[in-house]
């Protein structure tokens, strides 16, 4: 009985849209068949135009520009921090271990560590563009004019001699002497001009020794590893050009060299340590990580991608030849296999060129894109080739191409649109790396479709013309396509025999495949009939929902994590460094800076609001649950401590400061000569010792009781009556405050505080100018500035030679006005402008910003720090920000940490994942509903894709893969690729007629082999990644394996079962679809194209079965539908 059926408006609308698109694609196929050469050349020209953009390609590797969400507060805070306190440092970290694996705290080990420091930090030099650089040339400094590099921390500081500024090993005469020095952990020094000796506590350097062994008295007796850190400057980081010339440390020419001398030095340093020091050292083995190490390792991995891509191409071509080739001189389609892969190659090249034209940067993740496009492109190739094989055999080549595009073109258009929309919508994500990748993928999928329907279809036209002649397949040694006497003579089949016997003649020891392909026959005769049995359906439903349950549970167990290990191969020496960091030096502490803004009136550094609010901010951070006790660094608190700890109430020596009572002093008259030295009569004997004659740094001269004292009511407010320490005490006079602060930062106690203050540009320029002047008397008209260090003059001049600040208020005002008049840009920055008074001083002070530093623990309770600690990191970030913002201070405090570039990712990664996945699924749903012609089928496909996604997430959990911006990329990719397998089957199901089970059998028979080949080719495209040693590529392979496994199984097993149970009716135009009787073929192979051409007739064979029971009419052309009972010898597997 006929099955009456009514179609809803959505289905009619979808069918109409599909019909129009099918007509357009058919007309396009006919156009290509008629203008084949023009289309082919046009596609080549388009590819070349796209490829030209490769010259404009850029790359992005900076953490904050890839993995930190757009709009994240940490980006603005980092920009503020970098602008005020520098762009950070390039860290060079070295871990020393004993070669015997024992105690490293011995004299022999320390001596080799000292030798290491001398060889590389002091003596290693490289040459770039004729200029020689050592570490002192590229190291980080608090100020560019500083003579010393910023110290990162070294165990050699235990033997540091502050007078000579050298590590002094002469006192370490034995292992016991070394241990005594380490346990004492202090550096003795006498401040410039002081009569007292101070001890600088460096016990925190014990943290540079791991797995310490202590005796019963708590004294250190052993350790397994020593840590040393150096800081290089980022000033040269913009010099990324690789066209410079240079020499290594031995004077040998370097063939390829970066113009950045810092990276050149780093690379040479790392190479020398690994190839020289570790080979020659007797006791110590050094494990090195430079700022360039991770990038260098990633470059090695990406460099190997070219080889992997070539291997993938070879596997794809080989598989495509096996599928499309028929081991027959004429019917083989190996040429199409090469053409299909070539079209994908054009798409890959065009994608990178288009990215260059569009200015989209490459990232570490985009290196996986060629493999993705290879899988998608070859999948489309199989669908088109399969449709060409199913085209009615009596049609001429032009009509067969039109039929191919009409049937298969719509199918690949659906998958192209769903993939493109899934990726295009995900470009809106806040993760730059994901956005860039999705942009690249959108370009690639679009170009793949374009080259498939141009370049590949043109190749199909020529191949069809070849078959019609008939002529042999054109690839020598690929199959039986050789000419007699050629390189594959053993494959030759005589023309007369070929014409007479066709496929029945053995060729290359292989016979012709089963007509229609073995796989297609297996699916139709065995697989599909088994799948539609009720017990099998029940089993499928139970198994797949069981897997869904596992995936749903796994989705609740995933954690967030992001590590630099992701970019390093598993066999890299850097992994040993990471292991040492994680297992021996992992404190888990997060260094946080609270940025304080002093640019607005009421918030200037010297004003009461700063004195009142700064302690409140410090207290708020100390009360935070994660606060590491004893880690607070408040520079103003340290300044106050220094003032109160200085002996003799902090004498204001005229060598450093000027106060009004010094106005009438005759300095030269107050000196006396002792031998060859000029001193003050009140100078104590302990102060008489002068520095070596060559020294121009130390001035000396602070005495007891001779000079005015800072710690008095005259100059300070808030000093307790008993003279005890008071955090609230402050210096009254603005200039005196900045004089003392600048002097404090020249002392050993305050040198580390220089990085906690950010000076205004005008102030930095002013002091740099004074510092650049020779130590003489500078004169320009009426203006003079005396920098002489002359003992005969009582060692007095106009300038504090350590701070480059004029001492007298009048001289400071006069010198500053003189300098600003030479630089209008800096002059405009002094707001409000300097007044006319002779003792003028900028109202804004000298510093625009300061910071308070604290460390946060990895956990509130006691215990070891976990390797993955995303929850705590987010709590620290959000809690620290709230703690300071709740104070509503005029200082506008902002908590910042470089580590929060990752924590910001953890805070939003789940929401971003859900947003990207939701958008992609919506895109899939809209396209499938429109093109599959029924909303219910579209929803089934969407639900099927959602199940695939949960299955993949479950496997991620089993593989211990975390949620981060890299894994999100592959989840979005999973949606785009998984829909391919389901959409082809669903589209074929809706086009078929008959009962639900019959339509399932038809859909699997028609599209199953192409889907299987697509899945296999996609897997082959990435299987080479299974041997990768990089996390990114290993994760890529695992995700792709899961996509192929679950996408294919859901598309070929679960979806057909669901459609057979609850699928809608057919989208066929007929209102009644009577069941057609089956045509039973005999055992002989179907007539081949060769035999048809040889018969001298172009008419169709007498019996051609139709999918719809009769011929189909599209436009002005009438096609007999393919015989699915027997298949075709031309396409399929």
JSON list of C-alpha atoms in Angstrom, two decimals, residues 679-834:
[
{"chain": "A", "resi": 679, "resn": "UNK", "atom": "CA", "xyz": [89.49, 65.35, 57.23]},
{"chain": "A", "resi": 680, "resn": "UNK", "atom": "CA", "xyz": [87.13, 67.11, 59.62]},
{"chain": "A", "resi": 681, "resn": "UNK", "atom": "CA", "xyz": [88.41, 67.63, 63.20]},
{"chain": "A", "resi": 682, "resn": "UNK", "atom": "CA", "xyz": [85.44, 65.78, 64.65]},
{"chain": "A", "resi": 683, "resn": "UNK", "atom": "CA", "xyz": [85.92, 62.73, 62.44]},
{"chain": "A", "resi": 684, "resn": "UNK", "atom": "CA", "xyz": [86.50, 59.60, 64.51]},
{"chain": "A", "resi": 685, "resn": "UNK", "atom": "CA", "xyz": [89.55, 57.45, 63.99]},
{"chain": "A", "resi": 686, "resn": "UNK", "atom": "CA", "xyz": [87.38, 54.70, 62.55]},
{"chain": "A", "resi": 687, "resn": "UNK", "atom": "CA", "xyz": [86.29, 57.08, 59.81]},
{"chain": "A", "resi": 688, "resn": "UNK", "atom": "CA", "xyz": [89.78, 58.06, 58.70]},
{"chain": "A", "resi": 689, "resn": "UNK", "atom": "CA", "xyz": [90.28, 54.99, 56.51]},
{"chain": "A", "resi": 690, "resn": "UNK", "atom": "CA", "xyz": [89.73, 56.11, 52.96]},
{"chain": "A", "resi": 691, "resn": "UNK", "atom": "CA", "xyz": [89.05, 53.97, 49.92]},
{"chain": "A", "resi": 692, "resn": "UNK", "atom": "CA", "xyz": [91.82, 53.05, 47.48]},
{"chain": "A", "resi": 693, "resn": "UNK", "atom": "CA", "xyz": [93.06, 56.04, 45.45]},
{"chain": "A", "resi": 694, "resn": "UNK", "atom": "CA", "xyz": [91.41, 54.70, 42.30]},
{"chain": "A", "resi": 695, "resn": "UNK", "atom": "CA", "xyz": [87.98, 54.69, 43.92]},
{"chain": "A", "resi": 696, "resn": "UNK", "atom": "CA", "xyz": [85.59, 57.48, 43.06]},
{"chain": "A", "resi": 697, "resn": "UNK", "atom": "CA", "xyz": [82.54, 56.02, 44.75]},
{"chain": "A", "resi": 698, "resn": "UNK", "atom": "CA", "xyz": [82.96, 56.26, 48.52]},
{"chain": "A", "resi": 699, "resn": "UNK", "atom": "CA", "xyz": [82.93, 59.73, 50.09]},
{"chain": "A", "resi": 700, "resn": "UNK", "atom": "CA", "xyz": [82.94, 59.13, 53.87]},
{"chain": "A", "resi": 701, "resn": "UNK", "atom": "CA", "xyz": [82.59, 61.78, 56.58]},
{"chain": "A", "resi": 702, "resn": "UNK", "atom": "CA", "xyz": [79.46, 61.06, 58.69]},
{"chain": "A", "resi": 703, "resn": "UNK", "atom": "CA", "xyz": [80.37, 61.73, 62.32]},
{"chain": "A", "resi": 704, "resn": "UNK", "atom": "CA", "xyz": [78.79, 61.52, 65.71]},
{"chain": "A", "resi": 705, "resn": "UNK", "atom": "CA", "xyz": [77.34, 64.74, 67.05]},
{"chain": "A", "resi": 706, "resn": "UNK", "atom": "CA", "xyz": [78.83, 67.12, 64.52]},
{"chain": "A", "resi": 707, "resn": "UNK", "atom": "CA", "xyz": [75.91, 67.36, 62.14]},
{"chain": "A", "resi": 708, "resn": "UNK", "atom": "CA", "xyz": [72.18, 67.90, 62.33]},
{"chain": "A", "resi": 709, "resn": "UNK", "atom": "CA", "xyz": [70.15, 64.70, 62.78]},
{"chain": "A", "resi": 710, "resn": "UNK", "atom": "CA", "xyz": [67.14, 63.61, 60.77]},
{"chain": "A", "resi": 711, "resn": "UNK", "atom": "CA", "xyz": [65.42, 61.73, 63.58]},
{"chain": "A", "resi": 712, "resn": "UNK", "atom": "CA", "xyz": [64.41, 64.86, 65.44]},
{"chain": "A", "resi": 713, "resn": "UNK", "atom": "CA", "xyz": [61.35, 67.04, 65.76]},
{"chain": "A", "resi": 714, "resn": "UNK", "atom": "CA", "xyz": [62.95, 69.57, 63.46]},
{"chain": "A", "resi": 715, "resn": "UNK", "atom": "CA", "xyz": [62.77, 67.31, 60.41]},
{"chain": "A", "resi": 716, "resn": "UNK", "atom": "CA", "xyz": [60.31, 64.53, 61.28]},
{"chain": "A", "resi": 717, "resn": "UNK", "atom": "CA", "xyz": [56.78, 64.25, 62.64]},
{"chain": "A", "resi": 718, "resn": "UNK", "atom": "CA", "xyz": [55.35, 61.39, 64.63]},
{"chain": "A", "resi": 719, "resn": "UNK", "atom": "CA", "xyz": [58.47, 60.28, 66.51]},
{"chain": "A", "resi": 720, "resn": "UNK", "atom": "CA", "xyz": [57.53, 58.81, 69.92]},
{"chain": "A", "resi": 721, "resn": "UNK", "atom": "CA", "xyz": [58.87, 60.61, 72.98]},
{"chain": "A", "resi": 722, "resn": "UNK", "atom": "CA", "xyz": [61.16, 57.70, 73.82]},
{"chain": "A", "resi": 723, "resn": "UNK", "atom": "CA", "xyz": [62.58, 57.73, 70.29]},
{"chain": "A", "resi": 724, "resn": "UNK", "atom": "CA", "xyz": [61.30, 54.21, 69.55]},
{"chain": "A", "resi": 725, "resn": "UNK", "atom": "CA", "xyz": [60.23, 53.05, 66.10]},
{"chain": "A", "resi": 726, "resn": "UNK", "atom": "CA", "xyz": [56.97, 54.38, 64.74]},
{"chain": "A", "resi": 727, "resn": "UNK", "atom": "CA", "xyz": [55.56, 53.33, 61.38]},
{"chain": "A", "resi": 728, "resn": "UNK", "atom": "CA", "xyz": [53.60, 56.57, 61.22]},
{"chain": "A", "resi": 729, "resn": "UNK", "atom": "CA", "xyz": [56.66, 58.82, 61.54]},
{"chain": "A", "resi": 730, "resn": "UNK", "atom": "CA", "xyz": [57.38, 60.84, 58.43]},
{"chain": "A", "resi": 731, "resn": "UNK", "atom": "CA", "xyz": [59.76, 63.50, 57.07]},
{"chain": "A", "resi": 732, "resn": "UNK", "atom": "CA", "xyz": [58.20, 66.95, 56.96]},
{"chain": "A", "resi": 733, "resn": "UNK", "atom": "CA", "xyz": [60.00, 68.63, 54.08]},
{"chain": "A", "resi": 734, "resn": "UNK", "atom": "CA", "xyz": [59.14, 67.36, 50.60]},
{"chain": "A", "resi": 735, "resn": "UNK", "atom": "CA", "xyz": [62.65, 67.69, 49.17]},
{"chain": "A", "resi": 736, "resn": "UNK", "atom": "CA", "xyz": [64.26, 66.18, 52.27]},
{"chain": "A", "resi": 737, "resn": "UNK", "atom": "CA", "xyz": [61.86, 63.23, 52.00]},
{"chain": "A", "resi": 738, "resn": "UNK", "atom": "CA", "xyz": [62.93, 62.51, 48.41]},
{"chain": "A", "resi": 739, "resn": "UNK", "atom": "CA", "xyz": [66.60, 63.15, 49.28]},
{"chain": "A", "resi": 740, "resn": "UNK", "atom": "CA", "xyz": [66.51, 60.54, 52.04]},
{"chain": "A", "resi": 741, "resn": "UNK", "atom": "CA", "xyz": [64.52, 58.10, 49.89]},
{"chain": "A", "resi": 742, "resn": "UNK", "atom": "CA", "xyz": [67.02, 58.41, 47.02]},
{"chain": "A", "resi": 743, "resn": "UNK", "atom": "CA", "xyz": [69.94, 58.02, 49.46]},
{"chain": "A", "resi": 744, "resn": "UNK", "atom": "CA", "xyz": [68.27, 54.96, 51.01]},
{"chain": "A", "resi": 745, "resn": "UNK", "atom": "CA", "xyz": [68.16, 53.28, 47.59]},
{"chain": "A", "resi": 746, "resn": "UNK", "atom": "CA", "xyz": [71.95, 53.66, 47.23]},
{"chain": "A", "resi": 747, "resn": "UNK", "atom": "CA", "xyz": [72.61, 51.70, 50.43]},
{"chain": "A", "resi": 748, "resn": "UNK", "atom": "CA", "xyz": [72.81, 47.89, 50.72]},
{"chain": "A", "resi": 749, "resn": "UNK", "atom": "CA", "xyz": [69.65, 47.96, 52.83]},
{"chain": "A", "resi": 750, "resn": "UNK", "atom": "CA", "xyz": [67.64, 49.85, 50.25]},
{"chain": "A", "resi": 751, "resn": "UNK", "atom": "CA", "xyz": [69.18, 48.90, 46.92]},
{"chain": "A", "resi": 752, "resn": "UNK", "atom": "CA", "xyz": [66.48, 46.30, 46.36]},
{"chain": "A", "resi": 753, "resn": "UNK", "atom": "CA", "xyz": [63.77, 48.93, 46.78]},
{"chain": "A", "resi": 754, "resn": "UNK", "atom": "CA", "xyz": [64.67, 50.71, 43.56]},
{"chain": "A", "resi": 755, "resn": "UNK", "atom": "CA", "xyz": [62.41, 48.36, 41.63]},
{"chain": "A", "resi": 756, "resn": "UNK", "atom": "CA", "xyz": [59.48, 49.31, 43.91]},
{"chain": "A", "resi": 757, "resn": "UNK", "atom": "CA", "xyz": [59.35, 52.93, 42.75]},
{"chain": "A", "resi": 758, "resn": "UNK", "atom": "CA", "xyz": [58.56, 54.26, 39.28]},
{"chain": "A", "resi": 759, "resn": "UNK", "atom": "CA", "xyz": [60.02, 57.75, 38.65]},
{"chain": "A", "resi": 760, "resn": "UNK", "atom": "CA", "xyz": [58.51, 60.30, 36.32]},
{"chain": "A", "resi": 761, "resn": "UNK", "atom": "CA", "xyz": [60.23, 60.58, 32.95]},
{"chain": "A", "resi": 762, "resn": "UNK", "atom": "CA", "xyz": [61.34, 64.12, 33.69]},
{"chain": "A", "resi": 763, "resn": "UNK", "atom": "CA", "xyz": [62.96, 63.06, 36.95]},
{"chain": "A", "resi": 764, "resn": "UNK", "atom": "CA", "xyz": [64.71, 60.11, 35.35]},
{"chain": "A", "resi": 765, "resn": "UNK", "atom": "CA", "xyz": [65.96, 62.34, 32.54]},
{"chain": "A", "resi": 766, "resn": "UNK", "atom": "CA", "xyz": [67.11, 64.99, 35.02]},
{"chain": "A", "resi": 767, "resn": "UNK", "atom": "CA", "xyz": [69.18, 62.63, 37.17]},
{"chain": "A", "resi": 768, "resn": "UNK", "atom": "CA", "xyz": [70.52, 60.79, 34.11]},
{"chain": "A", "resi": 769, "resn": "UNK", "atom": "CA", "xyz": [71.72, 64.13, 32.75]},
{"chain": "A", "resi": 770, "resn": "UNK", "atom": "CA", "xyz": [73.51, 65.02, 35.99]},
{"chain": "A", "resi": 771, "resn": "UNK", "atom": "CA", "xyz": [74.97, 61.53, 36.17]},
{"chain": "A", "resi": 772, "resn": "UNK", "atom": "CA", "xyz": [76.32, 61.90, 32.64]},
{"chain": "A", "resi": 773, "resn": "UNK", "atom": "CA", "xyz": [78.21, 65.08, 33.48]},
{"chain": "A", "resi": 774, "resn": "UNK", "atom": "CA", "xyz": [81.91, 64.70, 34.22]},
{"chain": "A", "resi": 775, "resn": "UNK", "atom": "CA", "xyz": [83.06, 65.04, 37.82]},
{"chain": "A", "resi": 776, "resn": "UNK", "atom": "CA", "xyz": [84.01, 68.64, 37.33]},
{"chain": "A", "resi": 777, "resn": "UNK", "atom": "CA", "xyz": [82.39, 72.03, 37.57]},
{"chain": "A", "resi": 778, "resn": "UNK", "atom": "CA", "xyz": [79.78, 72.42, 34.87]},
{"chain": "A", "resi": 779, "resn": "UNK", "atom": "CA", "xyz": [79.24, 76.01, 33.69]},
{"chain": "A", "resi": 780, "resn": "UNK", "atom": "CA", "xyz": [76.78, 77.45, 31.20]},
{"chain": "A", "resi": 781, "resn": "UNK", "atom": "CA", "xyz": [76.43, 81.20, 31.50]},
{"chain": "A", "resi": 782, "resn": "UNK", "atom": "CA", "xyz": [75.32, 82.04, 35.01]},
{"chain": "A", "resi": 783, "resn": "UNK", "atom": "CA", "xyz": [74.44, 78.42, 35.80]},
{"chain": "A", "resi": 784, "resn": "UNK", "atom": "CA", "xyz": [77.03, 76.23, 37.52]},
{"chain": "A", "resi": 785, "resn": "UNK", "atom": "CA", "xyz": [76.90, 72.72, 38.93]},
{"chain": "A", "resi": 786, "resn": "UNK", "atom": "CA", "xyz": [79.89, 71.37, 40.88]},
{"chain": "A", "resi": 787, "resn": "UNK", "atom": "CA", "xyz": [80.38, 67.57, 40.83]},
{"chain": "A", "resi": 788, "resn": "UNK", "atom": "CA", "xyz": [84.05, 67.52, 41.92]},
{"chain": "A", "resi": 789, "resn": "UNK", "atom": "CA", "xyz": [85.22, 65.00, 44.53]},
{"chain": "A", "resi": 790, "resn": "UNK", "atom": "CA", "xyz": [88.20, 66.99, 45.84]},
{"chain": "A", "resi": 791, "resn": "UNK", "atom": "CA", "xyz": [89.58, 66.23, 49.32]},
{"chain": "A", "resi": 792, "resn": "UNK", "atom": "CA", "xyz": [91.22, 69.64, 49.49]},
{"chain": "A", "resi": 793, "resn": "UNK", "atom": "CA", "xyz": [87.74, 71.18, 49.27]},
{"chain": "A", "resi": 794, "resn": "UNK", "atom": "CA", "xyz": [86.47, 69.13, 52.18]},
{"chain": "A", "resi": 795, "resn": "UNK", "atom": "CA", "xyz": [84.90, 66.58, 49.81]},
{"chain": "A", "resi": 796, "resn": "UNK", "atom": "CA", "xyz": [81.87, 68.84, 49.33]},
{"chain": "A", "resi": 797, "resn": "UNK", "atom": "CA", "xyz": [80.13, 69.74, 46.09]},
{"chain": "A", "resi": 798, "resn": "UNK", "atom": "CA", "xyz": [76.66, 70.59, 44.79]},
{"chain": "A", "resi": 799, "resn": "UNK", "atom": "CA", "xyz": [75.54, 67.01, 44.13]},
{"chain": "A", "resi": 800, "resn": "UNK", "atom": "CA", "xyz": [75.02, 63.80, 46.05]},
{"chain": "A", "resi": 801, "resn": "UNK", "atom": "CA", "xyz": [77.21, 61.74, 43.74]},
{"chain": "A", "resi": 802, "resn": "UNK", "atom": "CA", "xyz": [75.34, 58.53, 44.57]},
{"chain": "A", "resi": 803, "resn": "UNK", "atom": "CA", "xyz": [71.86, 59.83, 43.73]},
{"chain": "A", "resi": 804, "resn": "UNK", "atom": "CA", "xyz": [72.74, 62.55, 41.18]},
{"chain": "A", "resi": 805, "resn": "UNK", "atom": "CA", "xyz": [70.52, 64.98, 43.10]},
{"chain": "A", "resi": 806, "resn": "UNK", "atom": "CA", "xyz": [71.61, 68.58, 43.89]},
{"chain": "A", "resi": 807, "resn": "UNK", "atom": "CA", "xyz": [71.74, 68.88, 47.68]},
{"chain": "A", "resi": 808, "resn": "UNK", "atom": "CA", "xyz": [70.75, 72.52, 48.17]},
{"chain": "A", "resi": 809, "resn": "UNK", "atom": "CA", "xyz": [67.05, 73.28, 47.44]},
{"chain": "A", "resi": 810, "resn": "UNK", "atom": "CA", "xyz": [67.99, 76.38, 45.54]},
{"chain": "A", "resi": 811, "resn": "UNK", "atom": "CA", "xyz": [70.56, 74.53, 43.43]},
{"chain": "A", "resi": 812, "resn": "UNK", "atom": "CA", "xyz": [68.04, 71.70, 42.79]},
{"chain": "A", "resi": 813, "resn": "UNK", "atom": "CA", "xyz": [65.45, 74.21, 41.56]},
{"chain": "A", "resi": 814, "resn": "UNK", "atom": "CA", "xyz": [67.99, 76.06, 39.44]},
{"chain": "A", "resi": 815, "resn": "UNK", "atom": "CA", "xyz": [69.39, 72.86, 37.89]},
{"chain": "A", "resi": 816, "resn": "UNK", "atom": "CA", "xyz": [65.94, 71.39, 37.18]},
{"chain": "A", "resi": 817, "resn": "UNK", "atom": "CA", "xyz": [64.75, 74.56, 35.47]},
{"chain": "A", "resi": 818, "resn": "UNK", "atom": "CA", "xyz": [67.93, 74.64, 33.40]},
{"chain": "A", "resi": 819, "resn": "UNK", "atom": "CA", "xyz": [67.44, 71.02, 32.32]},
{"chain": "A", "resi": 820, "resn": "UNK", "atom": "CA", "xyz": [63.73, 71.35, 31.53]},
{"chain": "A", "resi": 821, "resn": "UNK", "atom": "CA", "xyz": [64.38, 74.37, 29.36]},
{"chain": "A", "resi": 822, "resn": "UNK", "atom": "CA", "xyz": [66.46, 72.10, 27.13]},
{"chain": "A", "resi": 823, "resn": "UNK", "atom": "CA", "xyz": [63.63, 69.58, 26.72]},
{"chain": "A", "resi": 824, "resn": "UNK", "atom": "CA", "xyz": [60.14, 70.95, 26.14]},
{"chain": "A", "resi": 825, "resn": "UNK", "atom": "CA", "xyz": [58.57, 67.46, 26.11]},
{"chain": "A", "resi": 826, "resn": "UNK", "atom": "CA", "xyz": [59.76, 66.68, 29.62]},
{"chain": "A", "resi": 827, "resn": "UNK", "atom": "CA", "xyz": [59.01, 70.21, 30.77]},
{"chain": "A", "resi": 828, "resn": "UNK", "atom": "CA", "xyz": [55.37, 69.76, 29.81]},
{"chain": "A", "resi": 829, "resn": "UNK", "atom": "CA", "xyz": [55.21, 66.66, 32.04]},
{"chain": "A", "resi": 830, "resn": "UNK", "atom": "CA", "xyz": [55.84, 68.72, 35.19]},
{"chain": "A", "resi": 831, "resn": "UNK", "atom": "CA", "xyz": [52.29, 69.59, 36.15]},
{"chain": "A", "resi": 832, "resn": "UNK", "atom": "CA", "xyz": [51.72, 71.97, 37.80]},
{"chain": "A", "resi": 833, "resn": "UNK", "atom": "CA", "xyz": [54.76, 73.83, 36.43]},
{"chain": "A", "resi": 834, "resn": "UNK", "atom": "CA", "xyz": [57.59, 74.91, 38.68]}
]
